[in-house]
mmCIF file of C-alpha atoms in Angstrom:
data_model
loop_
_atom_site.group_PDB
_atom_site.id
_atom_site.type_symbol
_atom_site.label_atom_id
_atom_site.label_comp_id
_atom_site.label_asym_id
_atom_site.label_seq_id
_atom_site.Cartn_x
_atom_site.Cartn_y
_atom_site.Cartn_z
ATOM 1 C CA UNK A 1 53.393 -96.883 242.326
ATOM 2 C CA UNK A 2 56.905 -95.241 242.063
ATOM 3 C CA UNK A 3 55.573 -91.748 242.190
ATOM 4 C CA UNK A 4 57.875 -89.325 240.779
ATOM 5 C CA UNK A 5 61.122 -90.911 239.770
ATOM 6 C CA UNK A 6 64.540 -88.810 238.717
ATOM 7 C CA UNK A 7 67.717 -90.145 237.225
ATOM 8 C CA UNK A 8 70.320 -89.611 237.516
ATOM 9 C CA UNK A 9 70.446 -89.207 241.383
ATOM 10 C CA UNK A 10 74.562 -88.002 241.286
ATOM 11 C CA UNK A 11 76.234 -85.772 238.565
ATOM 12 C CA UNK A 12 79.319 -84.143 237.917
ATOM 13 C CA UNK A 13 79.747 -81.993 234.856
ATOM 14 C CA UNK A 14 82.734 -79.974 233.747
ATOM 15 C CA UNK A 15 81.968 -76.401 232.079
ATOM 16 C CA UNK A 16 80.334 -76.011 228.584
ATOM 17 C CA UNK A 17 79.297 -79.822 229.098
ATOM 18 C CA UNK A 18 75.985 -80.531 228.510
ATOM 19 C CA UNK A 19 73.180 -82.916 229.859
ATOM 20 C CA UNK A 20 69.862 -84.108 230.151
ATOM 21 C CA UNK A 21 68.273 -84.935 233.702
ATOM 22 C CA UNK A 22 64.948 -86.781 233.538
ATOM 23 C CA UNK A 23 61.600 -86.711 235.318
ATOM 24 C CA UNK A 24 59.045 -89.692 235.112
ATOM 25 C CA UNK A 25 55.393 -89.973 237.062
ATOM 26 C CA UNK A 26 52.950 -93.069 237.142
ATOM 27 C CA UNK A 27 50.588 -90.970 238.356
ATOM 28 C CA UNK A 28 48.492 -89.631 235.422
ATOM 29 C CA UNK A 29 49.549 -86.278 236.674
ATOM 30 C CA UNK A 30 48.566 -82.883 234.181
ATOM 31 C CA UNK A 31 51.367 -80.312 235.579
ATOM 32 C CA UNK A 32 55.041 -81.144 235.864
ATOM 33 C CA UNK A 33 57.267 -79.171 237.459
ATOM 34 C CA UNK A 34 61.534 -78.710 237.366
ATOM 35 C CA UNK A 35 62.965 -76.453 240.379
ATOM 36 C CA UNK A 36 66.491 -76.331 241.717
ATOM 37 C CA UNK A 37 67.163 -75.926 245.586
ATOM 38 C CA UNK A 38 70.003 -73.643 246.557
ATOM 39 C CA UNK A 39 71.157 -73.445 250.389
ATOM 40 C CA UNK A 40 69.251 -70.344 252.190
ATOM 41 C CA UNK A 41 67.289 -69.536 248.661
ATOM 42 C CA UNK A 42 64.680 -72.418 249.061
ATOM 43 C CA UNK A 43 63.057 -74.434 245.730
ATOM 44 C CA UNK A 44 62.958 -71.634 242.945
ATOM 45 C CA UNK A 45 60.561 -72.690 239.576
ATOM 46 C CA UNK A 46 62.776 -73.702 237.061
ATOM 47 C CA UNK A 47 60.253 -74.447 234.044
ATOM 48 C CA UNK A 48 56.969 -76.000 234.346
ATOM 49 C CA UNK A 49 54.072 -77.800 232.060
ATOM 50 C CA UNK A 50 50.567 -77.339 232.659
ATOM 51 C CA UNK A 51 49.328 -80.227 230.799
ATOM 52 C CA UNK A 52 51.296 -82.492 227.906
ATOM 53 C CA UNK A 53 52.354 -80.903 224.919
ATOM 54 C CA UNK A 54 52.722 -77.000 226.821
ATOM 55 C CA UNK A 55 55.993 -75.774 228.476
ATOM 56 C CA UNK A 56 56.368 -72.024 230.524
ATOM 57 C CA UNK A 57 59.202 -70.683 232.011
ATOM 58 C CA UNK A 58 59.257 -70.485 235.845
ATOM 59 C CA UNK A 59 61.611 -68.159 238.095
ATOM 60 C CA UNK A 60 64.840 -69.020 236.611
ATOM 61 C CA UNK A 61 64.988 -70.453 233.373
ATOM 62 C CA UNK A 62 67.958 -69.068 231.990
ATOM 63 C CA UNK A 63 70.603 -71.640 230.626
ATOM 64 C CA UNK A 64 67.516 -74.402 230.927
ATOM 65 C CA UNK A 65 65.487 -75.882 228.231
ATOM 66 C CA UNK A 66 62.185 -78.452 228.852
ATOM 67 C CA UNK A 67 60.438 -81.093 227.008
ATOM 68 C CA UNK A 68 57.617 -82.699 227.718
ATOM 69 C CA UNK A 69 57.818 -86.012 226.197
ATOM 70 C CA UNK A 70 54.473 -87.107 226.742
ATOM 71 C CA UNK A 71 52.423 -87.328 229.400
ATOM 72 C CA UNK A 72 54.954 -89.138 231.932
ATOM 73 C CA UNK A 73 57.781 -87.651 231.206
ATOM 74 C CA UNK A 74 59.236 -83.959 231.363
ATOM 75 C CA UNK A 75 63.224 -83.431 231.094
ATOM 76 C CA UNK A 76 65.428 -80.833 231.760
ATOM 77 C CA UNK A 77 68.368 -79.941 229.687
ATOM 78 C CA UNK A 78 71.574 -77.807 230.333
ATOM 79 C CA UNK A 79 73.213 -76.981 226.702
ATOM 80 C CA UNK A 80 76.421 -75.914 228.688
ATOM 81 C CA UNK A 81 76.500 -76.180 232.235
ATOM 82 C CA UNK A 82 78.241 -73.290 234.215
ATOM 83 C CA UNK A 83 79.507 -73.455 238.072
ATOM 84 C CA UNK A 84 76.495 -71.332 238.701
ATOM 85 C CA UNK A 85 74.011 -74.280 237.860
ATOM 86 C CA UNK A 86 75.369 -76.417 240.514
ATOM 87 C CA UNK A 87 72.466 -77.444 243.019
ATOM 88 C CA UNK A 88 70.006 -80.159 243.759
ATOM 89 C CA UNK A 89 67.310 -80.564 241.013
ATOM 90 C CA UNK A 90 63.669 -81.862 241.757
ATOM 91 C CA UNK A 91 60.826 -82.765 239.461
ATOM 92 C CA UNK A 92 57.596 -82.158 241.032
ATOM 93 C CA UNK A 93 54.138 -83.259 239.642
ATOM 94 C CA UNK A 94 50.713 -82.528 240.250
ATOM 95 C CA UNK A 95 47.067 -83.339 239.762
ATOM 96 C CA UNK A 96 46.620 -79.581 238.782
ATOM 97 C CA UNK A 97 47.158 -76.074 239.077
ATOM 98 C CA UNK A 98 45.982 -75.736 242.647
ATOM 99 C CA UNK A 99 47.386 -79.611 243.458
ATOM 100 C CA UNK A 100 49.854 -80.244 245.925
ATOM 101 C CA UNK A 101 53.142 -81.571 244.531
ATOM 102 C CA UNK A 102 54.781 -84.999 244.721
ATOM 103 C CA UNK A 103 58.273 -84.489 244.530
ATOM 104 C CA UNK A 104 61.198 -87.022 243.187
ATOM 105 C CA UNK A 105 64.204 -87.505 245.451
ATOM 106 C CA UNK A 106 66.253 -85.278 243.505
ATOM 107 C CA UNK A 107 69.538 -85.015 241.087
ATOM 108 C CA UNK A 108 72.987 -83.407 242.911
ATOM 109 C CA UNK A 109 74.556 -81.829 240.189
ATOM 110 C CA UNK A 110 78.321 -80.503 240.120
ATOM 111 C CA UNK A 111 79.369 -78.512 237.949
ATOM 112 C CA UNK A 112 83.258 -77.867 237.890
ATOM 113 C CA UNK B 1 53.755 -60.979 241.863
ATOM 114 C CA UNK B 2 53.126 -63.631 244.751
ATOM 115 C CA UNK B 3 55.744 -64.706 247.492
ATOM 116 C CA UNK B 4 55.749 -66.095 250.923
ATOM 117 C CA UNK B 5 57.878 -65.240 253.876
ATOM 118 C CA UNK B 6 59.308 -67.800 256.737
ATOM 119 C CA UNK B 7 61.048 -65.415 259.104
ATOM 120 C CA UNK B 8 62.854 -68.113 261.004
ATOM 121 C CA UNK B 9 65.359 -69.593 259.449
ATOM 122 C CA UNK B 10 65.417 -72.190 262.748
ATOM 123 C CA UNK B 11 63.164 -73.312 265.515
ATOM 124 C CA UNK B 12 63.832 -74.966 268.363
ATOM 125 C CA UNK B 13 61.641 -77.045 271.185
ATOM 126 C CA UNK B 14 61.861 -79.385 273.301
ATOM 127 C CA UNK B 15 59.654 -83.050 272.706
ATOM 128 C CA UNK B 16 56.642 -82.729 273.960
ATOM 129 C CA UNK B 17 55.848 -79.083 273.800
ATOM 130 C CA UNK B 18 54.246 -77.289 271.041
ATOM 131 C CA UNK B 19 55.711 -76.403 268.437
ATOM 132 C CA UNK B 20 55.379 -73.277 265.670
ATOM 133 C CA UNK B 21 56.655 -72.433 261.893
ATOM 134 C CA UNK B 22 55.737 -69.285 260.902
ATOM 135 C CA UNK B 23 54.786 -68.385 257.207
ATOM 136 C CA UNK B 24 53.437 -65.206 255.874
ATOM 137 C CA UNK B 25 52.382 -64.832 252.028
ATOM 138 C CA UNK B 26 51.522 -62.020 249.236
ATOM 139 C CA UNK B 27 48.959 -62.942 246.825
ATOM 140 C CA UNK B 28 47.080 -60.685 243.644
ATOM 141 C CA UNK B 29 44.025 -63.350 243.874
ATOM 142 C CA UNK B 30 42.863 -65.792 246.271
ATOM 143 C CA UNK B 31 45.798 -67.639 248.409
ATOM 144 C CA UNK B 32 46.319 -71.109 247.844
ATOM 145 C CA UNK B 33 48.438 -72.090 250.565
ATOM 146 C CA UNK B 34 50.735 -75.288 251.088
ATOM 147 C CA UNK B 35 53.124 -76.228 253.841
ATOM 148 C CA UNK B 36 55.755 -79.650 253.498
ATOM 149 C CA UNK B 37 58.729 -81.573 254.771
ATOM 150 C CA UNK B 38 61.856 -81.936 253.618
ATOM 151 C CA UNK B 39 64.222 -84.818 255.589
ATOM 152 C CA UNK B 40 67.581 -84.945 254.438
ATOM 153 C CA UNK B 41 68.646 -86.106 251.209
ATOM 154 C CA UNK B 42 65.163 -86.457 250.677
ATOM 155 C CA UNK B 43 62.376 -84.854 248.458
ATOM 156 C CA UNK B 44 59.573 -82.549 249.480
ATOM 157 C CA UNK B 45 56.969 -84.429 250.838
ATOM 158 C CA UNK B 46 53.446 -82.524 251.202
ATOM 159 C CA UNK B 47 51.672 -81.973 254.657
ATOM 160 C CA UNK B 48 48.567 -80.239 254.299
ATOM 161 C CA UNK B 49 47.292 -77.296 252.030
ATOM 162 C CA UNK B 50 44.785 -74.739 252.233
ATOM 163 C CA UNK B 51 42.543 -73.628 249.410
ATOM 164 C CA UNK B 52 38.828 -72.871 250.331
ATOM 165 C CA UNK B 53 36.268 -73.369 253.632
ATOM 166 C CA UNK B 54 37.721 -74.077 257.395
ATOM 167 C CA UNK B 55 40.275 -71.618 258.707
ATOM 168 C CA UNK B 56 41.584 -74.698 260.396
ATOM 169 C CA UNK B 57 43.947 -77.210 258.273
ATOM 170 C CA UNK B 58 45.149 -81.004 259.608
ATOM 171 C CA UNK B 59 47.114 -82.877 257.760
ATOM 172 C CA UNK B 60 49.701 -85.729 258.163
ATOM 173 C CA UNK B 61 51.354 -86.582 261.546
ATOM 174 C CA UNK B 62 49.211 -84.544 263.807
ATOM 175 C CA UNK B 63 50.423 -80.974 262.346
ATOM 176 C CA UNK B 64 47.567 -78.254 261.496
ATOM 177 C CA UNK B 65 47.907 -74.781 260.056
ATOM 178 C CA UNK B 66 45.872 -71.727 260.332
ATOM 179 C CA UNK B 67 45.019 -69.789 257.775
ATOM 180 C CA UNK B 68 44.290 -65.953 258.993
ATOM 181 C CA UNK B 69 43.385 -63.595 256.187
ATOM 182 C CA UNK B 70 43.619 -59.870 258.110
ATOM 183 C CA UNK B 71 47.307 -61.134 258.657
ATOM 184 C CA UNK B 72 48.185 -63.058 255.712
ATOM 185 C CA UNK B 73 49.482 -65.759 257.675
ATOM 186 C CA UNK B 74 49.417 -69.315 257.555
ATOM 187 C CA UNK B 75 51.394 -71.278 260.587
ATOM 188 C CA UNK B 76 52.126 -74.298 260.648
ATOM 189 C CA UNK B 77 51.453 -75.977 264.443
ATOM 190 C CA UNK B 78 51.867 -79.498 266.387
ATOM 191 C CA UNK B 79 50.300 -79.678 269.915
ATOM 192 C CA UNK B 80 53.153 -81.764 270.582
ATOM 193 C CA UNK B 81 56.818 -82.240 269.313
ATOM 194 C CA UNK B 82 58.802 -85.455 268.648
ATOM 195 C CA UNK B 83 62.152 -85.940 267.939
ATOM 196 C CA UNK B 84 61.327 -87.516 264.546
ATOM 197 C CA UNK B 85 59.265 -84.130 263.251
ATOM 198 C CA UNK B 86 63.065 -82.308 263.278
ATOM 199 C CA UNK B 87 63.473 -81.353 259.235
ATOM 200 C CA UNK B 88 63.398 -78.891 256.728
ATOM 201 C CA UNK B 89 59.673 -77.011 256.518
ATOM 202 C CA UNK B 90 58.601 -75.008 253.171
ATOM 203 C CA UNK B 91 55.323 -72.871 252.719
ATOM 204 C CA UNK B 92 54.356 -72.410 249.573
ATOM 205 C CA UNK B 93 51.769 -70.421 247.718
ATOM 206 C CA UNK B 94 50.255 -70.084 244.600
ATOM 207 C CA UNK B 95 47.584 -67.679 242.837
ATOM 208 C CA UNK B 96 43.712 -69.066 242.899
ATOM 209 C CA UNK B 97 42.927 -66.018 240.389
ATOM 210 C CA UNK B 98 42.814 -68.477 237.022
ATOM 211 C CA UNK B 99 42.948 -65.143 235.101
ATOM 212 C CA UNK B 100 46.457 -64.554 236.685
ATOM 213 C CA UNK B 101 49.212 -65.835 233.965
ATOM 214 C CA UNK B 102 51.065 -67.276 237.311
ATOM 215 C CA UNK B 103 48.450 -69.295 238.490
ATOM 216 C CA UNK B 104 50.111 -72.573 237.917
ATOM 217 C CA UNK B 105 53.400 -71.558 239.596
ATOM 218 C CA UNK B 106 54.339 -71.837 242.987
ATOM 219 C CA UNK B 107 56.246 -69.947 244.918
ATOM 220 C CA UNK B 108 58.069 -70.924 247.799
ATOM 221 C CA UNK B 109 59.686 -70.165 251.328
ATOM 222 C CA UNK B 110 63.477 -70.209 252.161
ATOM 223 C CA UNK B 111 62.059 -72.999 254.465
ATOM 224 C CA UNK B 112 62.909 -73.339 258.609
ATOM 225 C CA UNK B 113 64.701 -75.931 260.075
ATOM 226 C CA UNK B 114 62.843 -77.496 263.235
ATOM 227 C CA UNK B 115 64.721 -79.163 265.905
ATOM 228 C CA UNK B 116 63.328 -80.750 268.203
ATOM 229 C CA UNK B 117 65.220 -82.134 270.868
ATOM 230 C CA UNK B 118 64.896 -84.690 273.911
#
């Protein structure tokens, strides 16, 4: 199994450019999760998805949008990136609600 | 609302001794508690969680936690440090009242860097 997989790993984006980072699990997982990971702030919840076809806003959502493809796959998109969006992303996923999380290894975006 | 304090932002001990990462939480409902490793560059990977039953949690590579209710606490402990255990710690919590709209989000610590040197 390749658990929780992210690509791409490295990004650099200028202002007002947009992208779409994606999240894939083998593990049959219900709840996805997208949080960034800011120096001194910790992992803050981005967006999540309780089960396929359902999307809710996390912590900070603002300038994000989700879709949950199916049942493997949940991406993250940023319409037009801003310098304030610069961070490491992870995808998390989980058996359920009250689950621990496997986590990918991460996207380091830069956003100039 | 839910959150979770880790009031050290870095411990340090020597191998061999015990070692300590503190976590404190604020939950509506039950607490459903979670504590993991981050090495660098790397992902989260989970340690050991607390939901229901023993106060008393072990999980991977010898660490344990201890959930205390009257203080809202849930520590994360190792009888004895090794060099390799130095990383990046996060508690995390999450709300076990299903009626709670949060209930499937969790909220983390600012996490505590452990060093743990020879």
């Amino acid at each position: 199994n390749a658990g929780v997989t992210q690509t791409p790993k490295f990004q650099v984006l200028k202002t007002g450019q947009s992208m779409t980072l994606q999240c894939a699990q083998d593990m049959n997982h219900n709840s996805m999760y997208w949080y960034r990971q800011d120096p001194g702030m910790g992992l803050r919840l981005i967006y999540y998805s309780a089960s396929e076809g359902t999307t809710d806003k996390g912590e900070v959502p603002n300038g994000y949008n989700v879709s949950r493809l199916n049942k493997r796959e949940f991406s993250l998109r940023l319409e037009s990136a801003a310098p304030s969006q610069t961070s490491v992303y992870f995808c998390a996923s989980s058996e359920g609600k009250y689950n621990e999380q496997f986590f990918g290894p991460g996207t380091r975006l830069t956003v100039l | 609302a839910q959150s979770v304090a880790q009031p050290e932002d870095q411990v340090n001990v020597a191998e061999g001794n015990p070692l300590t990462v503190k976590c404190t939480y604020s939950v509506s409902g039950n607490p459903y508690l979670f504590w993991y490793v981050q090495y660098p560059n790397r992902g989260l990977q989970f340690l050991l969680k607390y939901i229901t039953g023993d106060n008393l949690v072990k999980g991977s590579y010898g660490f344990e936690a201890e959930f205390n209710k009257s203080q809202t606490s849930f520590h994360l402990k190792k009888p004895s440090a090794l060099v390799s255990d130095s990383a990046l710690y996060f508690c995390a919590v999450r709300d076990g009242n299903i009626k709670d709209t949060n209930a499937g989000k969790s909220t983390f610590g600012d996490g505590t860097t452990l060093t743990v040197k020879p």
